[in-house]
Each structure stands twice: as C-alpha cells, then as structure tokens.
Amino acid sequence: MTQENNPNIIQVKNLTTAYGSTVIHEDISFEVSRGQIFVILGGSGCGKSTLMKHMIGLYRPVKGQILIDNIDIVQANAHVMRELYRKFGVMYQGGALFGSMTVLQNVRLVLEEFTRLPTAAMNALAAMKLAMVGLADAANKLPSELSGGMQKRAAISRAMALDPDIIFLDEPSAGLDPITSADLDQLIRSLSRELGITFVIVSHELASIYSIADHVIMLDKMTRKIIASGDPKTLRETASEPWVRAFFNRQTSATISDNQEETT
C-alpha cells in the first residue's frame, strides 16, 4: 500500500514498552488517520507521555512496530530517521523554548538544523509561521516576555517550521486559564482543518478533549492496555467500563465502585 492511498498516517502495532523490568504498555495497537486530531489520555501514571516519546523515536520499545507513512521507526537507521523528522513537529510540555533566544530565533533554529536556506529566507519563513499562530508582533521578544498561552503558540509555530504532516503536542493546555486554553483549542482546530495537519495530543483536560478530539484512546495503568477508543462524547455516554464513564463525566472514585456493583 502506498503512502497516498493509505488513510492512516500512523500505525502502532503490538507495542510493548518498559522502563527496565517495569512494563508500561503491553501489546497495544492503534491507528491515526490523516488529518485527524487524535488524543491520548488516561489516569496518572498510565504512560501517556511515554507512548508519545516512543512514537517520535526518543525511546525504543521492547517489541512492536511504529509506522509513520509506512516506515517503521523502530527499525529505521539514522539517515531514514532524519528524513522522517521533517515529517513531524513536536511541542513538549511547557513549550521548551530557549530562553536566551528571541521567539523568531527559536522558530528559525529548526530551519537552521534541517535546511540550507539563506538567513533572510529563514527569517521570512519563521516570521510567517509566527503570523500563522497570531504572534507576528512577538518575533523579537524573549520567551520570558510572553504569557503562558503565547509561549505555547510559539512552540507550536516552531513545530510547524518544516511544514510537517504531523504535530505532536504534550499537554498543550496545562497551566492555562480557560479562555487561553479555548483560544489554543481553536488554533489547533484551524490548523488541522485548513492545513490538513494531523495532531497527536497527550491531554487529560476534558474541556479541550471534547472541543477538539476526533478520536481518543484511553490507556490504563493496571492492565497496561488501551481500555477505550473512539469519539470522546460517545464514550462519555456509552462506555461499558465504569472507570471510563467516570473519567469522561468527571466523577469520583466512589462512583466507579457504585457502577461496578450495579453491573455485578
């Protein structure tokens, strides 16, 4: 199957991950469609960020495959991975901007690493990416001069520097007030719909999940499996697993026990 006629830009097959002898995920599989906003969620300690780090090639799994455009990054050599890095951008939790660089220099850094464009061209491209996230007037500011929401936008701009097919976002709404978070959700939706970017997002913010997610998977710490997959609004109403329903309805742990007793 060619890249063009494969509707899934990411395929994770029978993946097992571990830190030493501690297994985090065991034999999990899922697919991400092109242009989809795909959210990884679950309770504390279930390995959401760990899974994302495996998906971008930072960690090597115990077994399984992670295919991006049909290329298995688990088996890929350094040359292939460098080419793949042009296909996706990453925004780490907190933004991870370099504090000694201006916002424009932070975005330009990616272009310096992966292209041989003249400095003037890189500056123009970096400025264009900043304008796309509403930060045209912040190009010459330092990250410390920006609000939390603006820092997240700048980090997304940097992730977009090479016109990637996929952008990975780790907890993009963390630490933001509800209005700023809603504005960021709107930006993510716009970039996905207008540019066809596929987003893979780690989050536990229910408001954002309901606002932007086309599809979610829920990881479970105890079973080390995916215990729910689908549209979050549908899962909220129809999930058979009490813990899943409680999560999506923001209910207490006591509610889970009550629901489990009702089903026994």
Short mmCIF file of C-alpha atoms in Angstrom, two decimals:
data_model
loop_
_atom_site.label_atom_id
_atom_site.label_comp_id
_atom_site.label_asym_id
_atom_site.label_seq_id
_atom_site.Cartn_x
_atom_site.Cartn_y
_atom_site.Cartn_z
CA MET A 1 0.00 0.00 0.00
CA THR A 2 1.42 3.39 -0.96
CA GLN A 3 1.52 6.42 1.27
CA GLU A 4 -1.01 8.21 -0.92
CA ASN A 5 -3.76 5.62 -0.62
CA ASN A 6 -3.16 4.66 3.00
CA PRO A 7 -5.68 6.60 5.12
CA ASN A 8 -3.60 6.01 8.25
CA ILE A 9 -0.53 8.19 8.65
CA ILE A 10 0.50 6.42 11.89
CA GLN A 11 0.14 2.73 12.74
CA VAL A 12 1.17 1.30 16.09
CA LYS A 13 1.22 -2.50 16.09
CA ASN A 14 1.57 -4.83 19.08
CA LEU A 15 3.67 -2.31 21.01
CA THR A 16 5.20 -3.19 24.37
CA THR A 17 7.20 -0.56 26.26
CA ALA A 18 9.09 -0.74 29.53
CA TYR A 19 11.49 1.04 31.85
CA GLY A 20 13.88 -1.70 32.84
CA SER A 21 11.75 -4.57 34.12
CA THR A 22 8.65 -2.40 34.60
CA VAL A 23 6.25 -2.82 31.69
CA ILE A 24 4.31 0.36 30.87
CA HIS A 25 2.28 -0.72 27.82
CA GLU A 26 1.69 -4.29 26.76
CA ASP A 27 0.80 -5.33 23.21
CA ILE A 28 -1.18 -2.22 22.25
CA SER A 29 -2.25 -1.36 18.71
CA PHE A 30 -4.00 1.64 17.17
CA GLU A 31 -4.05 3.80 14.04
CA VAL A 32 -4.16 7.55 13.42
CA SER A 33 -5.90 8.79 10.28
CA ARG A 34 -4.51 11.58 8.13
CA GLY A 35 -5.78 14.99 9.18
CA GLN A 36 -7.19 13.64 12.43
CA ILE A 37 -6.93 15.26 15.86
CA PHE A 38 -6.02 12.19 17.92
CA VAL A 39 -5.81 12.39 21.71
CA ILE A 40 -4.00 10.03 24.09
CA LEU A 41 -5.50 10.14 27.57
CA GLY A 42 -5.77 8.19 30.79
CA GLY A 43 -5.12 8.38 34.52
CA SER A 44 -1.89 9.45 36.18
CA GLY A 45 1.00 7.07 35.57
CA CYS A 46 -0.57 5.25 32.63
CA GLY A 47 2.26 6.23 30.28
CA LYS A 48 0.70 8.89 28.03
CA SER A 49 3.87 10.90 27.52
CA THR A 50 5.93 7.71 27.41
CA LEU A 51 3.85 6.48 24.50
CA MET A 52 4.31 9.76 22.65
CA LYS A 53 8.08 9.64 23.18
CA HIS A 54 8.12 6.19 21.61
CA MET A 55 6.04 7.49 18.69
CA ILE A 56 8.60 10.20 17.91
CA GLY A 57 11.55 7.84 18.23
CA LEU A 58 13.05 9.06 21.51
CA TYR A 59 12.62 5.66 23.16
CA ARG A 60 12.93 2.17 21.71
CA PRO A 61 10.14 -0.31 22.55
CA VAL A 62 10.58 -3.82 23.88
CA LYS A 63 8.70 -5.08 20.83
CA GLY A 64 6.25 -3.96 18.19
CA GLN A 65 6.12 -1.55 15.27
CA ILE A 66 5.54 2.19 14.95
CA LEU A 67 4.92 3.12 11.34
CA ILE A 68 4.86 6.71 10.10
CA ASP A 69 3.87 6.84 6.44
CA ASN A 70 4.53 3.08 6.31
CA ILE A 71 8.10 3.45 7.57
CA ASP A 72 8.85 1.56 10.79
CA ILE A 73 10.76 3.97 13.01
CA VAL A 74 11.76 1.13 15.32
CA GLN A 75 13.91 -0.38 12.55
CA ALA A 76 14.87 2.84 10.76
CA ASN A 77 18.52 3.89 10.61
CA ALA A 78 19.78 7.37 11.44
CA HIS A 79 19.53 8.62 7.83
CA VAL A 80 15.92 7.48 7.48
CA MET A 81 15.02 8.97 10.86
CA ARG A 82 16.50 12.33 9.88
CA GLU A 83 14.22 12.38 6.84
CA LEU A 84 11.26 11.34 8.97
CA TYR A 85 11.94 14.17 11.43
CA ARG A 86 10.98 16.55 8.63
CA LYS A 87 7.50 14.97 8.58
CA PHE A 88 6.60 15.84 12.15
CA GLY A 89 6.99 18.57 14.70
CA VAL A 90 6.85 18.33 18.48
CA MET A 91 5.70 20.66 21.22
CA TYR A 92 6.90 19.42 24.58
CA GLN A 93 5.05 20.15 27.81
CA GLY A 94 5.74 23.74 28.84
CA GLY A 95 6.88 24.72 25.36
CA ALA A 96 10.62 24.12 25.92
CA LEU A 97 11.63 27.36 24.24
CA PHE A 98 15.24 28.51 24.58
CA GLY A 99 15.14 31.46 26.95
CA SER A 100 18.24 33.19 25.57
CA MET A 101 16.80 33.33 22.03
CA THR A 102 14.08 35.53 20.64
CA VAL A 103 10.86 33.88 19.58
CA LEU A 104 11.84 34.18 15.92
CA GLN A 105 15.25 32.65 16.62
CA ASN A 106 13.56 29.73 18.38
CA VAL A 107 11.48 29.01 15.27
CA ARG A 108 14.43 29.59 12.93
CA LEU A 109 16.53 27.06 14.85
CA VAL A 110 14.69 24.16 13.21
CA LEU A 111 15.28 25.63 9.76
CA GLU A 112 18.97 26.03 10.56
CA GLU A 113 19.17 22.36 11.51
CA PHE A 114 17.32 20.89 8.54
CA THR A 115 17.77 23.33 5.64
CA ARG A 116 20.49 25.31 3.88
CA LEU A 117 18.36 28.35 3.21
CA PRO A 118 19.89 31.85 3.40
CA THR A 119 19.37 33.60 6.72
CA ALA A 120 16.97 36.11 5.18
CA ALA A 121 14.79 33.30 3.84
CA MET A 122 14.80 31.50 7.18
CA ASN A 123 13.81 34.70 8.95
CA ALA A 124 10.95 35.22 6.50
CA LEU A 125 9.70 31.66 6.95
CA ALA A 126 9.96 31.89 10.74
CA ALA A 127 8.03 35.17 10.71
CA MET A 128 5.36 33.58 8.53
CA LYS A 129 4.95 30.67 10.94
CA LEU A 130 4.63 33.07 13.86
CA ALA A 131 1.97 35.03 11.98
CA MET A 132 0.02 31.79 11.46
CA VAL A 133 -0.34 31.40 15.23
CA GLY A 134 -1.07 35.06 15.89
CA LEU A 135 2.40 36.08 17.08
CA ALA A 136 3.58 38.34 14.27
CA ASP A 137 4.26 41.16 16.74
CA ALA A 138 6.20 38.95 19.17
CA ALA A 139 9.04 37.86 16.87
CA ASN A 140 11.74 39.86 18.64
CA LYS A 141 10.60 39.17 22.18
CA LEU A 142 12.20 36.66 24.53
CA PRO A 143 10.06 33.76 25.79
CA SER A 144 10.09 35.28 29.29
CA GLU A 145 8.27 38.31 27.89
CA LEU A 146 5.37 36.17 26.67
CA SER A 147 2.33 34.87 28.53
CA GLY A 148 1.90 31.14 29.02
CA GLY A 149 -0.54 30.90 26.13
CA MET A 150 1.77 32.86 23.83
CA GLN A 151 4.65 30.56 24.73
CA LYS A 152 2.55 27.56 23.74
CA ARG A 153 1.69 29.24 20.43
CA ALA A 154 5.36 30.00 19.81
CA ALA A 155 6.23 26.35 20.47
CA ILE A 156 3.55 25.24 18.00
CA SER A 157 4.97 27.70 15.48
CA ARG A 158 8.40 26.12 15.92
CA ALA A 159 6.86 22.67 15.48
CA MET A 160 5.39 23.89 12.17
CA ALA A 161 8.68 25.25 10.83
CA LEU A 162 9.23 22.47 8.27
CA ASP A 163 5.58 22.19 7.17
CA PRO A 164 5.15 18.81 8.88
CA ASP A 165 2.37 16.33 8.20
CA ILE A 166 2.08 15.53 11.93
CA ILE A 167 2.43 17.65 15.07
CA PHE A 168 2.77 16.01 18.48
CA LEU A 169 1.61 18.11 21.44
CA ASP A 170 2.29 17.11 25.06
CA GLU A 171 -0.29 18.64 27.43
CA PRO A 172 -0.80 21.84 25.40
CA SER A 173 -3.45 23.23 27.78
CA ALA A 174 -1.54 22.58 31.00
CA GLY A 175 -1.27 25.68 33.18
CA LEU A 176 -3.54 27.83 31.01
CA ASP A 177 -6.68 29.63 32.10
CA PRO A 178 -9.96 28.50 30.47
CA ILE A 179 -10.12 31.36 27.93
CA THR A 180 -6.50 30.97 26.83
CA SER A 181 -7.00 27.21 26.64
CA ALA A 182 -10.11 27.66 24.47
CA ASP A 183 -8.18 30.01 22.18
CA LEU A 184 -5.44 27.39 21.83
CA ASP A 185 -8.05 24.72 21.04
CA GLN A 186 -9.42 26.95 18.31
CA LEU A 187 -5.93 27.38 16.85
CA ILE A 188 -5.37 23.61 16.79
CA ARG A 189 -8.72 23.02 15.07
CA SER A 190 -7.98 25.71 12.49
CA LEU A 191 -4.53 24.34 11.66
CA SER A 192 -5.93 20.84 11.33
CA ARG A 193 -8.87 21.80 9.11
CA GLU A 194 -7.15 24.45 6.99
CA LEU A 195 -3.73 22.84 6.53
CA GLY A 196 -4.62 19.16 6.91
CA ILE A 197 -2.14 18.68 9.74
CA THR A 198 -2.54 15.53 11.81
CA PHE A 199 -2.32 16.23 15.54
CA VAL A 200 -1.41 13.65 18.18
CA ILE A 201 -2.06 15.18 21.58
CA VAL A 202 -1.45 13.98 25.14
CA SER A 203 -4.07 15.53 27.40
CA HIS A 204 -6.34 14.99 30.36
CA GLU A 205 -8.19 18.32 30.03
CA LEU A 206 -11.78 17.24 29.39
CA ALA A 207 -12.96 20.57 28.02
CA SER A 208 -10.21 20.57 25.40
CA ILE A 209 -10.74 16.90 24.60
CA TYR A 210 -14.44 17.42 23.90
CA SER A 211 -13.66 20.56 21.89
CA ILE A 212 -11.01 19.26 19.51
CA ALA A 213 -10.68 15.46 19.54
CA ASP A 214 -11.80 13.44 16.53
CA HIS A 215 -10.68 10.23 18.21
CA VAL A 216 -9.21 9.26 21.58
CA ILE A 217 -7.54 6.24 23.11
CA MET A 218 -7.55 5.74 26.87
CA LEU A 219 -4.59 3.98 28.48
CA ASP A 220 -4.96 2.02 31.70
CA LYS A 221 -2.14 1.73 34.23
CA MET A 222 -3.34 -1.54 35.78
CA THR A 223 -3.89 -3.58 32.61
CA ARG A 224 -1.22 -1.71 30.59
CA LYS A 225 -3.72 -1.80 27.71
CA ILE A 226 -5.98 0.54 25.76
CA ILE A 227 -9.33 0.26 27.56
CA ALA A 228 -11.35 2.66 25.39
CA SER A 229 -11.13 4.01 21.87
CA GLY A 230 -13.46 6.26 19.90
CA ASP A 231 -15.23 9.61 19.93
CA PRO A 232 -14.98 11.10 23.45
CA LYS A 233 -18.58 12.31 23.54
CA THR A 234 -19.81 8.86 22.54
CA LEU A 235 -17.59 7.17 25.13
CA ARG A 236 -18.95 9.51 27.80
CA GLU A 237 -22.44 8.14 27.23
CA THR A 238 -21.90 4.55 26.12
CA ALA A 239 -18.63 3.18 27.52
CA SER A 240 -19.19 -0.13 29.27
CA GLU A 241 -16.18 0.24 31.58
CA PRO A 242 -17.17 2.16 34.78
CA TRP A 243 -13.75 3.83 35.07
CA VAL A 244 -14.04 5.17 31.52
CA ARG A 245 -17.52 6.61 32.14
CA ALA A 246 -16.37 8.17 35.42
CA PHE A 247 -13.36 9.76 33.70
CA PHE A 248 -15.38 11.33 30.92
CA ASN A 249 -18.08 12.50 33.30
CA ARG A 250 -15.56 13.78 35.87
CA GLN A 251 -16.98 11.62 38.66
CA THR A 252 -15.44 10.44 41.91
CA SER A 253 -13.79 7.10 42.60
CA ALA A 254 -16.78 6.22 44.77
CA THR A 255 -18.95 6.46 41.67
CA ILE A 256 -16.78 3.83 40.00
CA SER A 257 -17.38 1.41 42.87
CA ASP A 258 -21.13 2.08 42.73
CA ASN A 259 -21.20 1.47 38.98
CA GLN A 260 -19.23 -1.75 39.34
CA GLU A 261 -21.68 -3.03 41.99
CA GLU A 262 -24.61 -2.25 39.68
CA THR A 263 -23.09 -4.38 36.91
CA THR A 264 -22.37 -7.41 39.15
#
